[in-house]
XYZ file of C-alpha atoms in Angstrom:
468
model
C 224.244 -48.625 -118.813
C 223.807 -50.431 -115.507
C 222.497 -48.119 -112.817
C 224.783 -48.049 -109.781
C 223.814 -46.049 -106.691
C 225.529 -45.802 -103.328
C 224.874 -44.945 -99.718
C 227.948 -43.496 -98.064
C 227.462 -42.671 -94.374
C 230.173 -41.396 -92.054
C 230.493 -43.655 -88.984
C 230.480 -40.878 -86.411
C 227.168 -41.843 -84.781
C 223.991 -43.822 -85.306
C 222.077 -44.262 -88.571
C 219.593 -41.388 -88.349
C 216.268 -41.152 -90.139
C 217.579 -38.626 -92.670
C 220.343 -41.011 -93.672
C 217.908 -43.908 -93.742
C 215.629 -42.004 -96.147
C 218.585 -41.222 -98.408
C 219.586 -44.893 -98.335
C 216.005 -45.908 -99.124
C 215.742 -43.530 -102.088
C 219.080 -44.785 -103.464
C 218.082 -48.407 -102.891
C 214.692 -47.944 -104.575
C 216.267 -46.235 -107.595
C 218.700 -49.108 -108.069
C 216.017 -51.766 -107.625
C 213.580 -50.020 -109.972
C 216.168 -49.865 -112.764
C 217.681 -53.310 -112.280
C 220.860 -51.787 -110.932
C 223.290 -52.249 -108.046
C 223.233 -50.624 -104.613
C 226.639 -50.109 -102.995
C 227.364 -49.429 -99.320
C 230.446 -47.338 -98.605
C 231.672 -46.321 -95.167
C 233.322 -42.897 -95.325
C 235.571 -43.246 -92.294
C 238.381 -40.840 -93.182
C 237.589 -38.740 -90.097
C 239.872 -40.871 -87.941
C 239.189 -38.931 -84.748
C 235.382 -39.256 -84.853
C 234.842 -42.559 -86.704
C 234.220 -45.562 -84.452
C 233.647 -49.282 -84.869
C 230.492 -48.909 -82.759
C 229.077 -46.437 -85.263
C 229.907 -48.762 -88.164
C 228.050 -51.574 -86.393
C 225.090 -49.264 -85.715
C 224.884 -48.358 -89.413
C 225.103 -51.983 -90.547
C 222.543 -53.048 -87.930
C 220.164 -50.302 -89.031
C 220.467 -51.253 -92.697
C 219.836 -54.907 -91.853
C 216.789 -54.110 -89.710
C 215.290 -51.974 -92.481
C 215.959 -54.723 -95.030
C 218.019 -52.456 -97.315
C 220.383 -55.129 -98.519
C 223.400 -53.934 -100.504
C 224.868 -55.662 -103.544
C 228.482 -54.614 -102.974
C 230.412 -53.533 -99.905
C 230.695 -52.331 -97.324
C 233.779 -50.572 -98.661
C 235.893 -48.596 -96.187
C 237.715 -45.452 -97.272
C 240.485 -46.024 -94.727
C 241.417 -49.145 -96.686
C 241.808 -47.118 -99.901
C 244.371 -44.496 -98.850
C 247.037 -45.774 -101.307
C 244.576 -45.296 -104.168
C 243.802 -41.717 -103.098
C 247.520 -40.916 -102.899
C 247.947 -42.319 -106.407
C 245.289 -39.956 -107.769
C 246.731 -36.975 -105.882
C 250.160 -37.725 -107.351
C 248.589 -37.953 -110.828
C 246.950 -34.541 -110.412
C 250.233 -33.027 -109.162
C 252.163 -34.476 -112.103
C 249.589 -33.171 -114.577
C 249.639 -29.663 -113.102
C 246.035 -30.018 -111.893
C 247.012 -29.752 -108.236
C 249.762 -27.967 -106.317
C 251.422 -27.861 -102.917
C 250.516 -24.970 -100.620
C 252.504 -23.938 -97.527
C 250.433 -20.911 -96.534
C 250.520 -20.469 -92.777
C 247.447 -20.521 -90.606
C 248.102 -16.880 -89.763
C 248.180 -15.843 -93.428
C 244.928 -17.672 -94.158
C 243.212 -16.108 -91.141
C 244.355 -12.625 -92.150
C 243.156 -13.251 -95.724
C 239.754 -14.320 -94.428
C 239.447 -11.275 -92.180
C 240.269 -8.911 -95.051
C 237.738 -10.581 -97.347
C 235.050 -10.479 -94.667
C 235.782 -6.776 -94.071
C 235.207 -6.153 -97.792
C 232.084 -8.323 -97.593
C 233.649 -10.703 -100.095
C 232.995 -14.424 -99.974
C 235.934 -15.974 -98.043
C 238.074 -18.151 -100.307
C 241.672 -19.089 -100.917
C 243.392 -16.580 -103.219
C 245.644 -19.003 -105.130
C 248.808 -17.569 -103.562
C 250.797 -20.821 -103.983
C 249.328 -21.812 -107.338
C 252.457 -20.855 -109.270
C 255.036 -21.357 -106.521
C 257.377 -24.324 -106.319
C 256.775 -25.472 -102.736
C 259.325 -27.942 -101.377
C 257.559 -31.318 -100.933
C 259.643 -31.971 -97.794
C 258.317 -28.988 -95.871
C 254.859 -28.964 -94.225
C 252.167 -28.351 -96.835
C 248.734 -29.243 -98.092
C 247.794 -30.129 -101.664
C 245.179 -28.024 -103.414
C 243.175 -28.757 -106.560
C 243.517 -26.283 -109.425
C 239.904 -25.272 -109.848
C 239.017 -23.697 -113.214
C 238.810 -19.905 -112.886
C 236.460 -19.356 -115.805
C 233.260 -20.941 -117.027
C 230.398 -22.595 -115.167
C 229.423 -25.958 -113.755
C 226.010 -27.198 -114.873
C 224.261 -29.717 -112.604
C 221.262 -31.521 -114.051
C 219.872 -32.333 -110.628
C 217.225 -35.078 -110.519
C 215.396 -33.305 -107.687
C 216.205 -29.608 -108.000
C 216.407 -29.334 -111.783
C 219.067 -27.214 -113.506
C 221.637 -25.739 -111.125
C 224.448 -23.509 -112.419
C 227.535 -22.519 -110.411
C 230.154 -20.039 -111.600
C 233.691 -21.422 -111.276
C 234.731 -17.989 -110.043
C 232.697 -18.696 -106.885
C 234.866 -21.715 -106.088
C 238.417 -21.706 -104.765
C 241.270 -24.192 -104.925
C 240.072 -26.646 -102.324
C 242.451 -28.779 -100.281
C 242.538 -32.406 -101.435
C 245.319 -33.606 -99.102
C 245.840 -32.365 -95.562
C 249.217 -31.554 -94.039
C 249.219 -34.945 -92.276
C 248.998 -36.671 -95.666
C 245.359 -37.777 -95.365
C 242.956 -37.147 -98.264
C 239.993 -34.832 -97.790
C 236.342 -35.738 -98.215
C 235.877 -34.244 -101.669
C 238.878 -36.084 -103.105
C 238.112 -39.494 -101.638
C 234.439 -39.302 -102.639
C 235.363 -38.488 -106.216
C 237.859 -41.357 -106.477
C 235.377 -43.798 -104.932
C 232.524 -42.763 -107.215
C 234.881 -43.084 -110.187
C 236.357 -46.463 -109.234
C 232.988 -47.920 -108.227
C 231.389 -46.729 -111.476
C 228.606 -44.884 -109.631
C 226.064 -43.598 -112.142
C 223.610 -41.827 -109.822
C 224.361 -40.039 -106.553
C 221.329 -39.452 -104.330
C 222.200 -37.572 -101.150
C 221.139 -34.739 -98.846
C 221.037 -31.213 -100.179
C 223.631 -30.211 -97.587
C 226.110 -31.711 -100.089
C 225.010 -29.466 -102.956
C 227.919 -27.073 -102.356
C 230.346 -29.972 -102.771
C 228.907 -31.118 -106.075
C 230.465 -28.532 -108.450
C 233.861 -29.100 -106.808
C 233.533 -32.855 -107.240
C 232.412 -32.487 -110.848
C 235.492 -30.353 -111.605
C 237.816 -32.950 -110.050
C 236.131 -35.749 -111.998
C 236.560 -33.835 -115.250
C 240.197 -33.157 -114.394
C 240.555 -36.957 -114.168
C 238.932 -37.339 -117.596
C 235.762 -38.890 -116.156
C 232.093 -38.208 -116.841
C 230.311 -37.177 -113.612
C 227.330 -39.209 -112.377
C 223.803 -37.809 -112.246
C 223.084 -36.102 -108.945
C 219.887 -35.815 -106.934
C 219.938 -33.678 -103.808
C 217.167 -34.515 -101.362
C 215.907 -31.757 -99.032
C 216.365 -32.110 -95.300
C 213.799 -33.405 -92.821
C 212.327 -30.933 -90.353
C 210.720 -31.469 -86.979
C 207.083 -30.569 -86.292
C 208.232 -27.066 -85.308
C 209.942 -26.364 -88.638
C 213.493 -26.686 -87.265
C 215.935 -29.260 -88.567
C 215.140 -32.687 -87.143
C 217.241 -33.379 -84.063
C 217.229 -35.332 -80.813
C 215.012 -32.764 -79.129
C 212.163 -33.775 -81.458
C 212.298 -37.346 -80.154
C 213.807 -40.436 -81.749
C 216.090 -39.757 -84.692
C 218.123 -42.974 -84.603
C 216.761 -45.813 -86.713
C 217.522 -48.373 -84.013
C 215.754 -46.259 -81.410
C 212.578 -46.730 -83.433
C 213.078 -50.486 -83.193
C 213.530 -50.153 -79.430
C 210.321 -48.117 -79.223
C 208.361 -50.873 -80.945
C 208.080 -49.752 -84.543
C 208.079 -52.217 -87.447
C 210.736 -51.692 -90.143
C 208.136 -51.675 -92.915
C 206.212 -48.909 -91.122
C 209.312 -46.727 -90.887
C 210.230 -47.417 -94.531
C 206.675 -46.606 -95.628
C 206.770 -43.391 -93.636
C 210.204 -42.341 -94.916
C 209.295 -42.883 -98.568
C 206.358 -40.501 -98.089
C 208.604 -37.747 -96.683
C 208.818 -35.570 -99.765
C 207.299 -38.025 -102.249
C 203.739 -39.062 -103.011
C 201.683 -41.127 -105.415
C 198.228 -39.639 -105.537
C 196.483 -39.991 -102.175
C 197.956 -43.410 -101.422
C 199.418 -43.671 -97.920
C 200.304 -47.356 -97.524
C 202.919 -48.887 -99.829
C 204.340 -52.376 -99.878
C 208.023 -52.657 -100.724
C 207.139 -53.922 -104.206
C 204.855 -50.926 -104.744
C 207.608 -48.559 -103.621
C 210.004 -50.057 -106.155
C 207.408 -49.876 -108.928
C 206.065 -46.374 -108.237
C 208.932 -44.377 -106.701
C 210.785 -41.946 -108.943
C 213.479 -39.635 -107.591
C 212.401 -36.934 -110.042
C 209.040 -36.738 -108.222
C 210.620 -35.844 -104.870
C 209.669 -32.367 -103.642
C 212.283 -29.621 -103.613
C 210.992 -28.308 -100.266
C 211.903 -29.809 -96.903
C 209.475 -32.253 -95.291
C 208.255 -32.151 -91.696
C 208.397 -35.291 -89.573
C 205.004 -36.229 -88.130
C 205.174 -38.831 -85.369
C 201.377 -39.253 -85.293
C 201.394 -40.310 -88.954
C 204.206 -42.783 -88.276
C 202.233 -44.208 -85.334
C 199.169 -44.582 -87.566
C 201.210 -46.488 -90.140
C 202.792 -48.659 -87.453
C 199.392 -49.579 -86.065
C 198.221 -50.449 -89.584
C 201.132 -52.839 -90.100
C 200.689 -54.407 -86.656
C 197.011 -55.010 -87.467
C 197.594 -56.482 -90.911
C 200.856 -58.430 -90.564
C 201.015 -62.164 -89.914
C 200.619 -62.878 -86.171
C 203.612 -65.236 -86.232
C 205.892 -62.481 -87.550
C 204.562 -59.938 -85.053
C 205.173 -62.494 -82.297
C 208.765 -62.904 -83.475
C 209.302 -59.123 -83.312
C 207.381 -58.804 -80.030
C 209.394 -61.417 -78.150
C 212.406 -59.159 -77.307
C 210.045 -56.515 -75.940
C 208.498 -59.134 -73.655
C 212.018 -59.963 -72.510
C 212.520 -56.299 -71.585
C 209.681 -56.802 -69.080
C 211.420 -59.888 -67.637
C 208.894 -62.159 -69.301
C 209.815 -65.448 -70.956
C 207.026 -65.827 -73.546
C 207.656 -69.581 -73.760
C 206.353 -69.889 -70.211
C 202.653 -69.237 -70.539
C 200.229 -68.417 -73.315
C 201.281 -68.993 -76.909
C 202.663 -65.615 -78.014
C 201.064 -65.955 -81.452
C 197.652 -66.323 -79.793
C 198.393 -63.285 -77.625
C 199.249 -61.281 -80.742
C 195.979 -62.335 -82.390
C 194.123 -61.091 -79.326
C 195.986 -57.778 -79.148
C 196.633 -56.827 -82.799
C 193.773 -54.323 -82.919
C 194.728 -52.765 -79.598
C 198.344 -51.579 -79.856
C 200.133 -48.866 -81.834
C 203.635 -50.150 -81.041
C 205.213 -53.423 -80.001
C 206.232 -51.816 -76.701
C 202.596 -50.996 -76.020
C 201.573 -54.521 -77.019
C 204.113 -55.984 -74.609
C 202.917 -53.771 -71.762
C 199.218 -54.575 -72.223
C 200.028 -58.290 -72.614
C 202.222 -58.685 -69.539
C 199.295 -59.882 -67.414
C 199.018 -63.040 -69.532
C 202.395 -64.158 -68.173
C 202.875 -62.741 -64.693
C 200.817 -61.558 -61.745
C 200.593 -57.874 -60.936
C 200.865 -56.385 -57.448
C 198.160 -53.748 -57.678
C 195.097 -52.843 -59.692
C 194.740 -49.751 -61.833
C 193.282 -47.269 -59.322
C 190.551 -45.904 -61.590
C 189.521 -49.352 -62.815
C 189.443 -50.740 -59.271
C 187.503 -47.780 -57.876
C 184.810 -48.203 -60.517
C 184.592 -51.993 -60.747
C 185.899 -53.608 -57.558
C 183.184 -52.293 -55.242
C 181.283 -54.218 -52.562
C 178.434 -54.785 -55.027
C 180.817 -56.816 -57.201
C 181.875 -59.198 -54.413
C 179.049 -61.727 -54.766
C 179.148 -61.940 -58.611
C 182.932 -62.363 -58.470
C 182.744 -65.072 -55.818
C 180.049 -67.009 -57.672
C 181.757 -66.804 -61.055
C 185.040 -67.824 -59.426
C 183.473 -70.986 -57.994
C 181.842 -71.774 -61.336
C 185.105 -71.279 -63.208
C 186.988 -73.463 -60.732
C 184.519 -76.253 -61.408
C 185.023 -76.160 -65.187
C 186.371 -79.494 -66.476
C 187.706 -77.874 -69.674
C 189.335 -74.433 -69.848
C 188.109 -73.317 -73.268
C 186.911 -69.879 -74.433
C 183.461 -71.317 -75.141
C 183.119 -72.879 -71.694
C 184.405 -69.729 -69.993
C 181.948 -67.528 -71.881
C 179.035 -69.790 -71.045
C 179.995 -69.864 -67.367
C 180.055 -66.067 -67.145
C 176.735 -65.848 -68.976
C 175.143 -68.471 -66.707
C 176.351 -66.642 -63.604
C 174.890 -63.354 -64.850
C 171.580 -65.034 -65.732
C 171.338 -66.756 -62.367
C 171.886 -63.453 -60.561
C 169.590 -61.596 -62.982
C 172.420 -59.274 -63.944
C 173.582 -57.946 -67.275
C 176.650 -59.735 -68.631
C 178.810 -56.644 -68.094
C 178.056 -56.537 -64.350
C 179.894 -59.842 -64.042
C 182.387 -59.617 -66.908
C 183.839 -56.180 -66.152
C 184.723 -56.760 -62.451
C 186.091 -60.131 -63.587
C 188.221 -58.423 -66.260
C 189.715 -55.969 -63.754
C 190.323 -58.803 -61.297
C 192.221 -60.894 -63.832
C 194.063 -58.197 -65.808
C 194.386 -55.368 -63.288
C 192.947 -52.896 -65.801
C 189.659 -51.922 -67.411
C 190.523 -52.890 -71.012
C 191.549 -56.207 -72.503
C 190.581 -58.503 -75.375
C 187.284 -60.411 -75.136
C 186.768 -61.745 -71.609
C 186.618 -65.392 -72.721
C 189.888 -65.105 -74.708
C 191.501 -63.118 -71.896
C 190.753 -65.735 -69.254
C 191.623 -68.636 -71.548
C 195.075 -67.259 -72.394
C 195.780 -66.210 -68.800
C 195.217 -69.748 -67.559
C 192.914 -71.213 -64.920
C 195.259 -71.140 -61.937
C 196.294 -67.512 -62.493
C 192.669 -66.418 -62.989
C 191.505 -68.024 -59.739
C 194.483 -66.616 -57.848
C 193.817 -63.079 -59.099
C 190.075 -63.262 -58.442
C 190.936 -64.171 -54.853
C 193.203 -61.122 -54.723
C 190.349 -58.942 -56.028
C 187.915 -60.354 -53.452
C 190.408 -59.605 -50.707
C 190.814 -56.073 -52.130
C 187.028 -55.531 -52.026
C 186.782 -56.779 -48.433
C 189.682 -54.584 -47.280
C 188.230 -51.587 -49.088
C 184.839 -52.125 -47.413
C 186.501 -52.347 -44.020
C 188.356 -49.040 -44.408
């Protein structure tokens, strides 16, 4: 048997992290077992589904690197097939037309609630001959006796009494198929062998199994993954911060960091925290996923992101960093080589946004110094060391890190100062802040003209400050 899994989002919004984790688990299961991963867009909700949401889902999948082997398939393009199956069920007596009014159904629900019964349809139209030309829905004839056994890959054995289920609607009064019908037909036609999805779908599973069996099909194996919670124990939502996959890209996260973090939400392999994609495929097993919900921890994600920024190839980080530089109105081709900048900053940033912000000074002048850094380092006592090192730097025939370092050291020695008494005011003068990579690398990448120009600005700042 060839393993075939699917990810089937509804295009009513962005690709959120819960959906991305489900997609990852399904993708890993298929890859581990030499199977196929299918992408299906469940767009039957015509009022809420949008092309923008479809694009957001596809963009998110591409950014994460979760390539699909078949699809994307769109349910709206399969309506004739759903109607064919509905007609088959009607002809076989496994479905029936129902013309119960909204008022009758509301009254039925109220009576059941008053008796503290579980609200459900009472089968009123099951044996009636409803005219197909009058307004109606089509309901599935759910078995009234027996049980549905689910051998869930995450939750274990789950048993549902058929008496707890009612005759669900499979075609609405407007002729459109419902979710449970279209999902069943798709899983059947696409030969899906394993369905990995959120546990909010667990209530649908026995209904879908009964429809599949009514069609003479063997149901796939199911695995229902628990939800993701925020740090406060509530279901993850926008108020906890970013929940859209693409928002994480905008905030400067690497796709491999997010994938690594998501795979660890509810699954573990000993004490290992960092997993390459190959290791995920080799080690991940859906049966090892916890039954309990997992809490999202942004600090852990940041730690992983910093790890990947530190250890990835500088050229790749530069490629991913470039758009974030553009957000700061910086053209990285005009100035220091961005790969060299990444090498200098890899140990210093947790996100690409942070790396862009602390690297902006390499490419453009700033208008003011960090107040705390200036107050501490750009004092009158720093004026003479800054002026002397500026003149020495201007006289350098070659602008190399080695020559810059030696010039700063010579200036400090000549003035009988410690290196830091020259280097730190110089750092603040050139970068506008108290922290940067090594002073020789910082000045080299900033460029001679910009360094001299900014030192002059710092000297003017010191003189104005002394005059106040």
